[in-house]
């Protein structure tokens, strides 16, 4: 029997303080009415429909704030127990993790000549 075990480093987001540790947490989701509209347009014009999933998406965002966190129990080095992690990227548990991912995604997709829809920030249009 082959068992695979996984572990994740997770921030204690409940200890984050507004303004000090984060400012913005809002991340948009597609409007419910956008999906049937997009499907109708795709059928009418015989467009291909693509869907994607980004595994570990929240780990791809960059944090704008200075965030430090304690080492997790069981992963400290003897004599270095007081050292902390300085986060460069977002990790699970951060209040701003979803926003960081969304901001990064917007920057990447913009580089491929997509722009946001004026009415739904989760719908993009190829412009070139």
Coordinates of C-alpha atoms in Angstrom, one line a residue:
X1 CA 0.0 0.0 0.0
X2 CA 1.5 3.3 -1.1
X3 CA 0.4 6.2 1.0
X4 CA 1.2 9.8 0.0
X5 CA 1.3 12.4 2.8
X6 CA 1.0 16.1 2.3
X7 CA 1.7 19.0 4.5
X8 CA 1.1 22.7 4.1
X9 CA 2.5 25.7 5.8
X10 CA -0.6 27.8 6.7
X11 CA -0.6 31.3 8.2
X12 CA -2.8 32.0 11.2
X13 CA -4.8 34.6 9.4
X14 CA -7.0 35.1 12.5
X15 CA -4.0 36.9 14.1
X16 CA -3.7 39.4 11.3
X17 CA -4.6 43.0 12.1
X18 CA -6.4 45.2 9.6
X19 CA -4.2 48.1 8.3
X20 CA -1.1 46.6 10.0
X21 CA -1.0 43.2 8.3
X22 CA -3.4 43.7 5.4
X23 CA -5.5 46.4 3.8
X24 CA -7.4 44.8 0.9
X25 CA -8.9 41.3 1.0
X26 CA -11.6 41.6 -1.7
X27 CA -11.3 39.3 -4.7
X28 CA -14.0 39.2 -7.3
X29 CA -15.8 36.2 -8.6
X30 CA -17.7 35.9 -11.9
X31 CA -21.3 37.1 -11.8
X32 CA -23.9 34.3 -12.1
X33 CA -25.5 35.9 -15.1
X34 CA -22.1 36.1 -16.9
X35 CA -21.9 32.3 -17.4
X36 CA -25.1 31.8 -19.5
X37 CA -24.4 34.9 -21.5
X38 CA -20.9 33.7 -22.3
X39 CA -22.2 30.3 -23.2
X40 CA -24.9 31.8 -25.5
X41 CA -22.3 33.9 -27.3
X42 CA -20.0 30.9 -27.7
X43 CA -22.8 28.8 -29.2
X44 CA -23.9 31.6 -31.6
X45 CA -20.4 32.3 -32.9
X46 CA -19.2 28.6 -32.7
X47 CA -16.4 29.6 -30.3
X48 CA -14.3 27.0 -28.5
X49 CA -14.8 27.1 -24.7
X50 CA -11.8 26.7 -22.5
X51 CA -11.8 26.2 -18.8
X52 CA -8.9 26.0 -16.5
X53 CA -7.9 25.3 -12.9
X54 CA -4.7 26.6 -11.3
X55 CA -3.5 24.2 -8.7
X56 CA -2.2 25.9 -5.6
X57 CA -3.4 29.3 -7.0
X58 CA -3.1 31.1 -3.7
X59 CA 0.6 30.3 -3.5
X60 CA 1.3 32.3 -6.7
X61 CA 0.3 35.7 -5.5
X62 CA 2.8 38.2 -4.1
X63 CA 2.2 40.0 -0.8
X64 CA 2.4 43.8 -0.8
X65 CA 2.7 44.1 2.9
X66 CA 5.7 43.1 5.2
X67 CA 4.5 39.9 6.7
X68 CA 6.5 37.9 9.3
X69 CA 5.3 34.6 10.9
X70 CA 6.6 32.4 13.6
X71 CA 8.2 29.0 12.7
X72 CA 5.7 26.2 13.0
X73 CA 6.0 23.9 15.9
X74 CA 8.3 20.9 15.2
X75 CA 10.2 22.8 12.5
X76 CA 12.5 25.0 14.6
X77 CA 16.2 24.6 14.7
X78 CA 17.8 24.3 18.1
X79 CA 19.2 27.7 19.1
X80 CA 17.1 29.5 16.4
X81 CA 13.7 29.2 17.9
X82 CA 13.2 33.0 17.9
X83 CA 13.7 33.3 14.1
X84 CA 10.7 34.1 12.0
X85 CA 9.7 33.7 8.3
X86 CA 9.6 36.8 6.1
X87 CA 6.9 36.0 3.5
X88 CA 7.6 37.1 -0.1
X89 CA 4.6 35.3 -1.5
X90 CA 1.1 34.5 -0.4
X91 CA 0.4 31.3 1.5
X92 CA -2.8 29.6 2.6
X93 CA -4.5 31.2 5.6
X94 CA -3.5 34.8 4.8
X95 CA -6.5 37.2 4.7
X96 CA -5.2 38.7 1.5
X97 CA -4.3 35.4 -0.2
X98 CA -7.2 35.4 -2.7
X99 CA -6.7 39.1 -3.6
X100 CA -3.0 38.5 -4.1
X101 CA -3.7 35.7 -6.5
X102 CA -6.3 37.7 -8.4
X103 CA -3.9 40.6 -8.7
X104 CA -1.2 38.3 -10.0
X105 CA -3.6 36.6 -12.4
X106 CA -4.7 40.0 -13.8
X107 CA -1.1 41.0 -14.5
X108 CA -0.3 37.7 -16.2
X109 CA -3.4 37.6 -18.4
X110 CA -3.0 41.2 -19.3
X111 CA 0.4 40.3 -20.7
X112 CA -1.4 38.0 -23.2
X113 CA -3.5 40.9 -24.5
X114 CA -6.6 40.2 -22.5
X115 CA -8.6 43.0 -20.9
X116 CA -11.2 43.0 -18.2
X117 CA -14.9 43.4 -19.0
X118 CA -16.3 46.7 -17.7
X119 CA -19.2 45.0 -16.0
X120 CA -17.7 41.8 -14.7
X121 CA -14.1 41.9 -13.6
X122 CA -13.8 38.1 -13.9
X123 CA -14.6 38.1 -17.7
X124 CA -11.8 38.9 -20.0
X125 CA -11.6 39.7 -23.7
X126 CA -8.7 39.1 -26.1
X127 CA -8.0 42.4 -27.8
X128 CA -5.3 41.6 -30.4

